[in-house]
Amino acid sequence: MSANLYDTANKLEREIREDASFQALSDSFKRLKENEEAFGFFKEFQMFQQAMQQKMMSGEELSDEDAAKAQELAEKVQQEGLINDLMQHEQAFSVVVNDLNRIIMNPLRELYNAE
């Protein structure tokens, strides 16, 4: 692989850090971390999501207890403005990442779709 590709990737990484959508996400996360209670809800929600993903990946069924806990955590998260703000900024940044991925993968799509 050409060193130029890596140089380009490193430049893109630096530009992402300077992008307004990433800056908004970073600022939102900083505000969330400053609020102990909200950050605690956020960390609890993250850990629960990871546990559920691991369960599903290992083929385990989610229990009624899991569903109830998910509902309880979702309600807590929805009631916390700082978490909602973070999620909105995360979603906006995700659009940027998806666009970049689409652009980067164009050569592969074109290769496989060529007739």
PDB file of N, CA and C in Angstrom, residues 9-113:
ATOM      1  N   ALA A   9      -4.830   9.374   5.037  1.00  0.00           N
ATOM      2  CA  ALA A   9      -5.662   8.927   6.157  1.00  0.00           C
ATOM      3  C   ALA A   9      -5.333   9.720   7.420  1.00  0.00           C
ATOM      4  N   ASN A  10      -4.055   9.949   7.658  1.00  0.00           N
ATOM      5  CA  ASN A  10      -3.657  10.732   8.838  1.00  0.00           C
ATOM      6  C   ASN A  10      -4.122  12.174   8.734  1.00  0.00           C
ATOM      7  N   LYS A  11      -4.076  12.729   7.539  1.00  0.00           N
ATOM      8  CA  LYS A  11      -4.574  14.091   7.322  1.00  0.00           C
ATOM      9  C   LYS A  11      -6.086  14.131   7.572  1.00  0.00           C
ATOM     10  N   LEU A  12      -6.794  13.124   7.075  1.00  0.00           N
ATOM     11  CA  LEU A  12      -8.238  13.047   7.286  1.00  0.00           C
ATOM     12  C   LEU A  12      -8.557  12.955   8.775  1.00  0.00           C
ATOM     13  N   GLU A  13      -7.774  12.174   9.498  1.00  0.00           N
ATOM     14  CA  GLU A  13      -7.988  12.047  10.942  1.00  0.00           C
ATOM     15  C   GLU A  13      -7.851  13.404  11.630  1.00  0.00           C
ATOM     16  N   ARG A  14      -6.855  14.163  11.239  1.00  0.00           N
ATOM     17  CA  ARG A  14      -6.669  15.502  11.829  1.00  0.00           C
ATOM     18  C   ARG A  14      -7.832  16.423  11.446  1.00  0.00           C
ATOM     19  N   GLU A  15      -8.280  16.331  10.204  1.00  0.00           N
ATOM     20  CA  GLU A  15      -9.390  17.184   9.762  1.00  0.00           C
ATOM     21  C   GLU A  15     -10.696  16.808  10.450  1.00  0.00           C
ATOM     22  N   ILE A  16     -10.877  15.528  10.724  1.00  0.00           N
ATOM     23  CA  ILE A  16     -12.075  15.095  11.456  1.00  0.00           C
ATOM     24  C   ILE A  16     -12.096  15.742  12.835  1.00  0.00           C
ATOM     25  N   ARG A  17     -10.960  15.774  13.493  1.00  0.00           N
ATOM     26  CA  ARG A  17     -10.880  16.379  14.824  1.00  0.00           C
ATOM     27  C   ARG A  17     -11.234  17.867  14.800  1.00  0.00           C
ATOM     28  N   GLU A  18     -10.993  18.511  13.661  1.00  0.00           N
ATOM     29  CA  GLU A  18     -11.278  19.943  13.523  1.00  0.00           C
ATOM     30  C   GLU A  18     -12.678  20.215  12.972  1.00  0.00           C
ATOM     31  N   ASP A  19     -13.367  19.184  12.506  1.00  0.00           N
ATOM     32  CA  ASP A  19     -14.688  19.336  11.905  1.00  0.00           C
ATOM     33  C   ASP A  19     -15.710  19.815  12.939  1.00  0.00           C
ATOM     34  N   ALA A  20     -16.606  20.674  12.508  1.00  0.00           N
ATOM     35  CA  ALA A  20     -17.615  21.248  13.419  1.00  0.00           C
ATOM     36  C   ALA A  20     -18.488  20.181  14.064  1.00  0.00           C
ATOM     37  N   SER A  21     -18.864  19.146  13.301  1.00  0.00           N
ATOM     38  CA  SER A  21     -19.734  18.112  13.879  1.00  0.00           C
ATOM     39  C   SER A  21     -18.995  17.308  14.944  1.00  0.00           C
ATOM     40  N   PHE A  22     -17.698  17.062  14.743  1.00  0.00           N
ATOM     41  CA  PHE A  22     -16.929  16.357  15.762  1.00  0.00           C
ATOM     42  C   PHE A  22     -16.708  17.257  16.973  1.00  0.00           C
ATOM     43  N   GLN A  23     -16.437  18.522  16.736  1.00  0.00           N
ATOM     44  CA  GLN A  23     -16.244  19.469  17.839  1.00  0.00           C
ATOM     45  C   GLN A  23     -17.508  19.565  18.689  1.00  0.00           C
ATOM     46  N   ALA A  24     -18.665  19.606  18.040  1.00  0.00           N
ATOM     47  CA  ALA A  24     -19.940  19.670  18.778  1.00  0.00           C
ATOM     48  C   ALA A  24     -20.130  18.402  19.606  1.00  0.00           C
ATOM     49  N   LEU A  25     -19.790  17.254  19.030  1.00  0.00           N
ATOM     50  CA  LEU A  25     -19.889  15.987  19.755  1.00  0.00           C
ATOM     51  C   LEU A  25     -18.934  15.983  20.947  1.00  0.00           C
ATOM     52  N   SER A  26     -17.714  16.416  20.727  1.00  0.00           N
ATOM     53  CA  SER A  26     -16.713  16.461  21.790  1.00  0.00           C
ATOM     54  C   SER A  26     -17.151  17.397  22.924  1.00  0.00           C
ATOM     55  N   ASP A  27     -17.657  18.566  22.570  1.00  0.00           N
ATOM     56  CA  ASP A  27     -18.132  19.518  23.579  1.00  0.00           C
ATOM     57  C   ASP A  27     -19.307  18.949  24.368  1.00  0.00           C
ATOM     58  N   SER A  28     -20.195  18.268  23.660  1.00  0.00           N
ATOM     59  CA  SER A  28     -21.360  17.666  24.305  1.00  0.00           C
ATOM     60  C   SER A  28     -20.924  16.581  25.294  1.00  0.00           C
ATOM     61  N   PHE A  29     -19.949  15.764  24.888  1.00  0.00           N
ATOM     62  CA  PHE A  29     -19.450  14.710  25.771  1.00  0.00           C
ATOM     63  C   PHE A  29     -18.765  15.307  27.000  1.00  0.00           C
ATOM     64  N   LYS A  30     -18.041  16.386  26.803  1.00  0.00           N
ATOM     65  CA  LYS A  30     -17.384  17.060  27.926  1.00  0.00           C
ATOM     66  C   LYS A  30     -18.424  17.554  28.933  1.00  0.00           C
ATOM     67  N   ARG A  31     -19.503  18.159  28.433  1.00  0.00           N
ATOM     68  CA  ARG A  31     -20.571  18.634  29.334  1.00  0.00           C
ATOM     69  C   ARG A  31     -21.213  17.466  30.082  1.00  0.00           C
ATOM     70  N   LEU A  32     -21.397  16.350  29.387  1.00  0.00           N
ATOM     71  CA  LEU A  32     -21.992  15.174  30.027  1.00  0.00           C
ATOM     72  C   LEU A  32     -21.089  14.663  31.144  1.00  0.00           C
ATOM     73  N   LYS A  33     -19.790  14.576  30.885  1.00  0.00           N
ATOM     74  CA  LYS A  33     -18.856  14.065  31.895  1.00  0.00           C
ATOM     75  C   LYS A  33     -18.796  14.953  33.131  1.00  0.00           C
ATOM     76  N   GLU A  34     -19.104  16.224  32.974  1.00  0.00           N
ATOM     77  CA  GLU A  34     -19.083  17.159  34.106  1.00  0.00           C
ATOM     78  C   GLU A  34     -20.259  16.955  35.062  1.00  0.00           C
ATOM     79  N   ASN A  35     -21.289  16.237  34.603  1.00  0.00           N
ATOM     80  CA  ASN A  35     -22.466  15.967  35.433  1.00  0.00           C
ATOM     81  C   ASN A  35     -22.399  14.505  35.886  1.00  0.00           C
ATOM     82  N   GLU A  36     -22.031  14.278  37.145  1.00  0.00           N
ATOM     83  CA  GLU A  36     -21.806  12.913  37.647  1.00  0.00           C
ATOM     84  C   GLU A  36     -23.012  12.001  37.464  1.00  0.00           C
ATOM     85  N   GLU A  37     -24.183  12.509  37.812  1.00  0.00           N
ATOM     86  CA  GLU A  37     -25.384  11.672  37.738  1.00  0.00           C
ATOM     87  C   GLU A  37     -25.692  11.284  36.294  1.00  0.00           C
ATOM     88  N   ALA A  38     -25.682  12.255  35.400  1.00  0.00           N
ATOM     89  CA  ALA A  38     -25.978  11.982  33.993  1.00  0.00           C
ATOM     90  C   ALA A  38     -24.927  11.073  33.385  1.00  0.00           C
ATOM     91  N   PHE A  39     -23.661  11.309  33.721  1.00  0.00           N
ATOM     92  CA  PHE A  39     -22.591  10.479  33.185  1.00  0.00           C
ATOM     93  C   PHE A  39     -22.714   9.046  33.713  1.00  0.00           C
ATOM     94  N   GLY A  40     -23.146   8.913  34.965  1.00  0.00           N
ATOM     95  CA  GLY A  40     -23.383   7.575  35.530  1.00  0.00           C
ATOM     96  C   GLY A  40     -24.461   6.832  34.755  1.00  0.00           C
ATOM     97  N   PHE A  41     -25.568   7.508  34.431  1.00  0.00           N
ATOM     98  CA  PHE A  41     -26.627   6.893  33.619  1.00  0.00           C
ATOM     99  C   PHE A  41     -26.068   6.470  32.266  1.00  0.00           C
ATOM    100  N   PHE A  42     -25.284   7.362  31.681  1.00  0.00           N
ATOM    101  CA  PHE A  42     -24.702   7.103  30.371  1.00  0.00           C
ATOM    102  C   PHE A  42     -23.810   5.864  30.408  1.00  0.00           C
ATOM    103  N   LYS A  43     -22.921   5.774  31.393  1.00  0.00           N
ATOM    104  CA  LYS A  43     -22.020   4.628  31.501  1.00  0.00           C
ATOM    105  C   LYS A  43     -22.806   3.338  31.753  1.00  0.00           C
ATOM    106  N   GLU A  44     -23.829   3.420  32.595  1.00  0.00           N
ATOM    107  CA  GLU A  44     -24.664   2.251  32.873  1.00  0.00           C
ATOM    108  C   GLU A  44     -25.355   1.784  31.589  1.00  0.00           C
ATOM    109  N   PHE A  45     -25.873   2.727  30.826  1.00  0.00           N
ATOM    110  CA  PHE A  45     -26.543   2.414  29.565  1.00  0.00           C
ATOM    111  C   PHE A  45     -25.558   1.779  28.586  1.00  0.00           C
ATOM    112  N   GLN A  46     -24.347   2.320  28.484  1.00  0.00           N
ATOM    113  CA  GLN A  46     -23.323   1.760  27.596  1.00  0.00           C
ATOM    114  C   GLN A  46     -22.974   0.331  27.980  1.00  0.00           C
ATOM    115  N   MET A  47     -22.747   0.107  29.262  1.00  0.00           N
ATOM    116  CA  MET A  47     -22.381  -1.235  29.725  1.00  0.00           C
ATOM    117  C   MET A  47     -23.508  -2.225  29.460  1.00  0.00           C
ATOM    118  N   PHE A  48     -24.743  -1.794  29.673  1.00  0.00           N
ATOM    119  CA  PHE A  48     -25.882  -2.676  29.423  1.00  0.00           C
ATOM    120  C   PHE A  48     -25.978  -3.017  27.935  1.00  0.00           C
ATOM    121  N   GLN A  49     -25.802  -2.005  27.075  1.00  0.00           N
ATOM    122  CA  GLN A  49     -25.845  -2.247  25.633  1.00  0.00           C
ATOM    123  C   GLN A  49     -24.783  -3.254  25.215  1.00  0.00           C
ATOM    124  N   GLN A  50     -23.589  -3.098  25.741  1.00  0.00           N
ATOM    125  CA  GLN A  50     -22.503  -4.022  25.403  1.00  0.00           C
ATOM    126  C   GLN A  50     -22.831  -5.436  25.863  1.00  0.00           C
ATOM    127  N   ALA A  51     -23.376  -5.564  27.051  1.00  0.00           N
ATOM    128  CA  ALA A  51     -23.748  -6.885  27.565  1.00  0.00           C
ATOM    129  C   ALA A  51     -24.814  -7.529  26.689  1.00  0.00           C
ATOM    130  N   MET A  52     -25.797  -6.729  26.241  1.00  0.00           N
ATOM    131  CA  MET A  52     -26.853  -7.276  25.383  1.00  0.00           C
ATOM    132  C   MET A  52     -26.304  -7.677  24.013  1.00  0.00           C
ATOM    133  N   GLN A  53     -25.377  -6.888  23.472  1.00  0.00           N
ATOM    134  CA  GLN A  53     -24.758  -7.238  22.195  1.00  0.00           C
ATOM    135  C   GLN A  53     -23.977  -8.539  22.313  1.00  0.00           C
ATOM    136  N   GLN A  54     -23.265  -8.718  23.415  1.00  0.00           N
ATOM    137  CA  GLN A  54     -22.517  -9.951  23.623  1.00  0.00           C
ATOM    138  C   GLN A  54     -23.453 -11.143  23.734  1.00  0.00           C
ATOM    139  N   LYS A  55     -24.575 -10.950  24.426  1.00  0.00           N
ATOM    140  CA  LYS A  55     -25.565 -12.019  24.541  1.00  0.00           C
ATOM    141  C   LYS A  55     -26.082 -12.425  23.163  1.00  0.00           C
ATOM    142  N   MET A  56     -26.445 -11.420  22.376  1.00  0.00           N
ATOM    143  CA  MET A  56     -27.010 -11.698  21.057  1.00  0.00           C
ATOM    144  C   MET A  56     -25.971 -12.344  20.149  1.00  0.00           C
ATOM    145  N   MET A  57     -24.720 -11.888  20.226  1.00  0.00           N
ATOM    146  CA  MET A  57     -23.670 -12.455  19.384  1.00  0.00           C
ATOM    147  C   MET A  57     -23.373 -13.905  19.757  1.00  0.00           C
ATOM    148  N   SER A  58     -23.593 -14.260  21.005  1.00  0.00           N
ATOM    149  CA  SER A  58     -23.356 -15.638  21.423  1.00  0.00           C
ATOM    150  C   SER A  58     -24.606 -16.505  21.249  1.00  0.00           C
ATOM    151  N   GLY A  59     -25.655 -15.919  20.678  1.00  0.00           N
ATOM    152  CA  GLY A  59     -26.865 -16.683  20.376  1.00  0.00           C
ATOM    153  C   GLY A  59     -27.851 -16.779  21.528  1.00  0.00           C
ATOM    154  N   GLU A  60     -27.582 -16.083  22.616  1.00  0.00           N
ATOM    155  CA  GLU A  60     -28.509 -16.117  23.748  1.00  0.00           C
ATOM    156  C   GLU A  60     -29.735 -15.263  23.457  1.00  0.00           C
ATOM    157  N   GLU A  61     -30.849 -15.710  23.973  1.00  0.00           N
ATOM    158  CA  GLU A  61     -32.085 -14.938  23.861  1.00  0.00           C
ATOM    159  C   GLU A  61     -32.113 -13.892  24.978  1.00  0.00           C
ATOM    160  N   LEU A  62     -32.696 -12.750  24.678  1.00  0.00           N
ATOM    161  CA  LEU A  62     -32.860 -11.732  25.708  1.00  0.00           C
ATOM    162  C   LEU A  62     -34.046 -12.106  26.585  1.00  0.00           C
ATOM    163  N   SER A  63     -33.857 -12.023  27.874  1.00  0.00           N
ATOM    164  CA  SER A  63     -34.904 -12.413  28.819  1.00  0.00           C
ATOM    165  C   SER A  63     -35.882 -11.261  29.032  1.00  0.00           C
ATOM    166  N   ASP A  64     -36.985 -11.581  29.708  1.00  0.00           N
ATOM    167  CA  ASP A  64     -37.942 -10.542  30.082  1.00  0.00           C
ATOM    168  C   ASP A  64     -37.278  -9.537  31.023  1.00  0.00           C
ATOM    169  N   GLU A  65     -36.371 -10.030  31.864  1.00  0.00           N
ATOM    170  CA  GLU A  65     -35.639  -9.155  32.781  1.00  0.00           C
ATOM    171  C   GLU A  65     -34.749  -8.186  31.982  1.00  0.00           C
ATOM    172  N   ASP A  66     -34.120  -8.699  30.930  1.00  0.00           N
ATOM    173  CA  ASP A  66     -33.300  -7.848  30.065  1.00  0.00           C
ATOM    174  C   ASP A  66     -34.150  -6.763  29.411  1.00  0.00           C
ATOM    175  N   ALA A  67     -35.314  -7.149  28.932  1.00  0.00           N
ATOM    176  CA  ALA A  67     -36.203  -6.193  28.276  1.00  0.00           C
ATOM    177  C   ALA A  67     -36.673  -5.123  29.260  1.00  0.00           C
ATOM    178  N   ALA A  68     -36.987  -5.537  30.480  1.00  0.00           N
ATOM    179  CA  ALA A  68     -37.429  -4.579  31.499  1.00  0.00           C
ATOM    180  C   ALA A  68     -36.302  -3.618  31.857  1.00  0.00           C
ATOM    181  N   LYS A  69     -35.085  -4.151  31.999  1.00  0.00           N
ATOM    182  CA  LYS A  69     -33.928  -3.307  32.315  1.00  0.00           C
ATOM    183  C   LYS A  69     -33.661  -2.336  31.166  1.00  0.00           C
ATOM    184  N   ALA A  70     -33.796  -2.806  29.926  1.00  0.00           N
ATOM    185  CA  ALA A  70     -33.592  -1.943  28.758  1.00  0.00           C
ATOM    186  C   ALA A  70     -34.601  -0.801  28.764  1.00  0.00           C
ATOM    187  N   GLN A  71     -35.842  -1.115  29.070  1.00  0.00           N
ATOM    188  CA  GLN A  71     -36.896  -0.101  29.125  1.00  0.00           C
ATOM    189  C   GLN A  71     -36.607   0.922  30.217  1.00  0.00           C
ATOM    190  N   GLU A  72     -36.197   0.431  31.377  1.00  0.00           N
ATOM    191  CA  GLU A  72     -35.895   1.314  32.503  1.00  0.00           C
ATOM    192  C   GLU A  72     -34.735   2.254  32.161  1.00  0.00           C
ATOM    193  N   LEU A  73     -33.672   1.705  31.585  1.00  0.00           N
ATOM    194  CA  LEU A  73     -32.519   2.528  31.229  1.00  0.00           C
ATOM    195  C   LEU A  73     -32.860   3.515  30.116  1.00  0.00           C
ATOM    196  N   ALA A  74     -33.663   3.078  29.147  1.00  0.00           N
ATOM    197  CA  ALA A  74     -34.060   3.971  28.057  1.00  0.00           C
ATOM    198  C   ALA A  74     -34.844   5.156  28.600  1.00  0.00           C
ATOM    199  N   GLU A  75     -35.710   4.916  29.554  1.00  0.00           N
ATOM    200  CA  GLU A  75     -36.487   6.002  30.157  1.00  0.00           C
ATOM    201  C   GLU A  75     -35.567   6.978  30.892  1.00  0.00           C
ATOM    202  N   LYS A  76     -34.608   6.447  31.647  1.00  0.00           N
ATOM    203  CA  LYS A  76     -33.652   7.304  32.350  1.00  0.00           C
ATOM    204  C   LYS A  76     -32.879   8.172  31.363  1.00  0.00           C
ATOM    205  N   VAL A  77     -32.407   7.531  30.303  1.00  0.00           N
ATOM    206  CA  VAL A  77     -31.594   8.218  29.304  1.00  0.00           C
ATOM    207  C   VAL A  77     -32.413   9.301  28.604  1.00  0.00           C
ATOM    208  N   GLN A  78     -33.656   8.977  28.248  1.00  0.00           N
ATOM    209  CA  GLN A  78     -34.504   9.945  27.542  1.00  0.00           C
ATOM    210  C   GLN A  78     -34.824  11.161  28.397  1.00  0.00           C
ATOM    211  N   GLN A  79     -34.830  10.975  29.689  1.00  0.00           N
ATOM    212  CA  GLN A  79     -35.151  12.085  30.590  1.00  0.00           C
ATOM    213  C   GLN A  79     -33.946  12.986  30.861  1.00  0.00           C
ATOM    214  N   GLU A  80     -32.768  12.547  30.441  1.00  0.00           N
ATOM    215  CA  GLU A  80     -31.552  13.314  30.707  1.00  0.00           C
ATOM    216  C   GLU A  80     -31.152  14.110  29.470  1.00  0.00           C
ATOM    217  N   GLY A  81     -31.320  15.418  29.552  1.00  0.00           N
ATOM    218  CA  GLY A  81     -31.043  16.304  28.425  1.00  0.00           C
ATOM    219  C   GLY A  81     -29.620  16.230  27.916  1.00  0.00           C
ATOM    220  N   LEU A  82     -28.652  16.078  28.820  1.00  0.00           N
ATOM    221  CA  LEU A  82     -27.253  16.014  28.398  1.00  0.00           C
ATOM    222  C   LEU A  82     -26.979  14.780  27.543  1.00  0.00           C
ATOM    223  N   ILE A  83     -27.624  13.679  27.884  1.00  0.00           N
ATOM    224  CA  ILE A  83     -27.449  12.448  27.099  1.00  0.00           C
ATOM    225  C   ILE A  83     -28.144  12.595  25.756  1.00  0.00           C
ATOM    226  N   ASN A  84     -29.337  13.171  25.759  1.00  0.00           N
ATOM    227  CA  ASN A  84     -30.046  13.396  24.492  1.00  0.00           C
ATOM    228  C   ASN A  84     -29.238  14.297  23.564  1.00  0.00           C
ATOM    229  N   ASP A  85     -28.645  15.330  24.135  1.00  0.00           N
ATOM    230  CA  ASP A  85     -27.816  16.236  23.360  1.00  0.00           C
ATOM    231  C   ASP A  85     -26.628  15.482  22.743  1.00  0.00           C
ATOM    232  N   LEU A  86     -25.984  14.654  23.555  1.00  0.00           N
ATOM    233  CA  LEU A  86     -24.861  13.854  23.057  1.00  0.00           C
ATOM    234  C   LEU A  86     -25.313  12.946  21.914  1.00  0.00           C
ATOM    235  N   MET A  87     -26.434  12.299  22.087  1.00  0.00           N
ATOM    236  CA  MET A  87     -26.926  11.362  21.065  1.00  0.00           C
ATOM    237  C   MET A  87     -27.242  12.094  19.757  1.00  0.00           C
ATOM    238  N   GLN A  88     -27.771  13.289  19.844  1.00  0.00           N
ATOM    239  CA  GLN A  88     -28.048  14.064  18.631  1.00  0.00           C
ATOM    240  C   GLN A  88     -26.756  14.437  17.915  1.00  0.00           C
ATOM    241  N   HIS A  89     -25.752  14.845  18.678  1.00  0.00           N
ATOM    242  CA  HIS A  89     -24.468  15.186  18.065  1.00  0.00           C
ATOM    243  C   HIS A  89     -23.771  13.938  17.510  1.00  0.00           C
ATOM    244  N   GLU A  90     -23.939  12.815  18.208  1.00  0.00           N
ATOM    245  CA  GLU A  90     -23.362  11.563  17.728  1.00  0.00           C
ATOM    246  C   GLU A  90     -24.003  11.154  16.412  1.00  0.00           C
ATOM    247  N   GLN A  91     -25.301  11.324  16.316  1.00  0.00           N
ATOM    248  CA  GLN A  91     -26.015  10.990  15.086  1.00  0.00           C
ATOM    249  C   GLN A  91     -25.557  11.893  13.932  1.00  0.00           C
ATOM    250  N   ALA A  92     -25.386  13.178  14.189  1.00  0.00           N
ATOM    251  CA  ALA A  92     -24.918  14.101  13.154  1.00  0.00           C
ATOM    252  C   ALA A  92     -23.513  13.729  12.690  1.00  0.00           C
ATOM    253  N   PHE A  93     -22.642  13.371  13.634  1.00  0.00           N
ATOM    254  CA  PHE A  93     -21.284  12.975  13.264  1.00  0.00           C
ATOM    255  C   PHE A  93     -21.293  11.650  12.516  1.00  0.00           C
ATOM    256  N   SER A  94     -22.206  10.784  12.864  1.00  0.00           N
ATOM    257  CA  SER A  94     -22.329   9.491  12.183  1.00  0.00           C
ATOM    258  C   SER A  94     -22.640   9.676  10.695  1.00  0.00           C
ATOM    259  N   VAL A  95     -23.405  10.702  10.371  1.00  0.00           N
ATOM    260  CA  VAL A  95     -23.700  11.007   8.966  1.00  0.00           C
ATOM    261  C   VAL A  95     -22.393  11.321   8.225  1.00  0.00           C
ATOM    262  N   VAL A  96     -21.533  12.100   8.860  1.00  0.00           N
ATOM    263  CA  VAL A  96     -20.239  12.441   8.260  1.00  0.00           C
ATOM    264  C   VAL A  96     -19.418  11.171   8.038  1.00  0.00           C
ATOM    265  N   VAL A  97     -19.339  10.328   9.047  1.00  0.00           N
ATOM    266  CA  VAL A  97     -18.555   9.091   8.944  1.00  0.00           C
ATOM    267  C   VAL A  97     -19.124   8.182   7.855  1.00  0.00           C
ATOM    268  N   ASN A  98     -20.435   8.064   7.788  1.00  0.00           N
ATOM    269  CA  ASN A  98     -21.052   7.233   6.752  1.00  0.00           C
ATOM    270  C   ASN A  98     -20.772   7.790   5.362  1.00  0.00           C
ATOM    271  N   ASP A  99     -20.818   9.104   5.219  1.00  0.00           N
ATOM    272  CA  ASP A  99     -20.497   9.723   3.922  1.00  0.00           C
ATOM    273  C   ASP A  99     -19.050   9.439   3.534  1.00  0.00           C
ATOM    274  N   LEU A 100     -18.141   9.579   4.491  1.00  0.00           N
ATOM    275  CA  LEU A 100     -16.730   9.300   4.220  1.00  0.00           C
ATOM    276  C   LEU A 100     -16.525   7.840   3.830  1.00  0.00           C
ATOM    277  N   ASN A 101     -17.181   6.950   4.530  1.00  0.00           N
ATOM    278  CA  ASN A 101     -17.077   5.525   4.211  1.00  0.00           C
ATOM    279  C   ASN A 101     -17.588   5.241   2.806  1.00  0.00           C
ATOM    280  N   ARG A 102     -18.708   5.859   2.451  1.00  0.00           N
ATOM    281  CA  ARG A 102     -19.267   5.669   1.115  1.00  0.00           C
ATOM    282  C   ARG A 102     -18.266   6.128   0.046  1.00  0.00           C
ATOM    283  N   ILE A 103     -17.661   7.291   0.276  1.00  0.00           N
ATOM    284  CA  ILE A 103     -16.701   7.838  -0.683  1.00  0.00           C
ATOM    285  C   ILE A 103     -15.476   6.924  -0.785  1.00  0.00           C
ATOM    286  N   ILE A 104     -14.944   6.510   0.352  1.00  0.00           N
ATOM    287  CA  ILE A 104     -13.746   5.664   0.367  1.00  0.00           C
ATOM    288  C   ILE A 104     -14.001   4.319  -0.305  1.00  0.00           C
ATOM    289  N   MET A 105     -15.196   3.795  -0.145  1.00  0.00           N
ATOM    290  CA  MET A 105     -15.506   2.464  -0.695  1.00  0.00           C
ATOM    291  C   MET A 105     -15.954   2.498  -2.151  1.00  0.00           C
ATOM    292  N   ASN A 106     -16.052   3.687  -2.751  1.00  0.00           N
ATOM    293  CA  ASN A 106     -16.461   3.796  -4.152  1.00  0.00           C
ATOM    294  C   ASN A 106     -15.642   2.922  -5.092  1.00  0.00           C
ATOM    295  N   PRO A 107     -14.313   2.913  -5.003  1.00  0.00           N
ATOM    296  CA  PRO A 107     -13.549   2.073  -5.933  1.00  0.00           C
ATOM    297  C   PRO A 107     -13.935   0.594  -5.848  1.00  0.00           C
ATOM    298  N   LEU A 108     -14.191   0.104  -4.642  1.00  0.00           N
ATOM    299  CA  LEU A 108     -14.569  -1.294  -4.470  1.00  0.00           C
ATOM    300  C   LEU A 108     -15.947  -1.560  -5.074  1.00  0.00           C
ATOM    301  N   ARG A 109     -16.896  -0.657  -4.811  1.00  0.00           N
ATOM    302  CA  ARG A 109     -18.237  -0.813  -5.398  1.00  0.00           C
ATOM    303  C   ARG A 109     -18.165  -0.800  -6.914  1.00  0.00           C
ATOM    304  N   GLU A 110     -17.395   0.124  -7.457  1.00  0.00           N
ATOM    305  CA  GLU A 110     -17.257   0.222  -8.915  1.00  0.00           C
ATOM    306  C   GLU A 110     -16.614  -1.033  -9.489  1.00  0.00           C
ATOM    307  N   LEU A 111     -15.623  -1.556  -8.769  1.00  0.00           N
ATOM    308  CA  LEU A 111     -14.956  -2.786  -9.226  1.00  0.00           C
ATOM    309  C   LEU A 111     -15.941  -3.944  -9.332  1.00  0.00           C
ATOM    310  N   TYR A 112     -16.727  -4.153  -8.296  1.00  0.00           N
ATOM    311  CA  TYR A 112     -17.656  -5.269  -8.267  1.00  0.00           C
ATOM    312  C   TYR A 112     -18.900  -5.049  -9.112  1.00  0.00           C
ATOM    313  N   ASN A 113     -19.217  -3.810  -9.408  1.00  0.00           N
ATOM    314  CA  ASN A 113     -20.408  -3.543 -10.210  1.00  0.00           C
ATOM    315  C   ASN A 113     -20.075  -3.368 -11.697  1.00  0.00           C
TER     316      ASN A 113
END
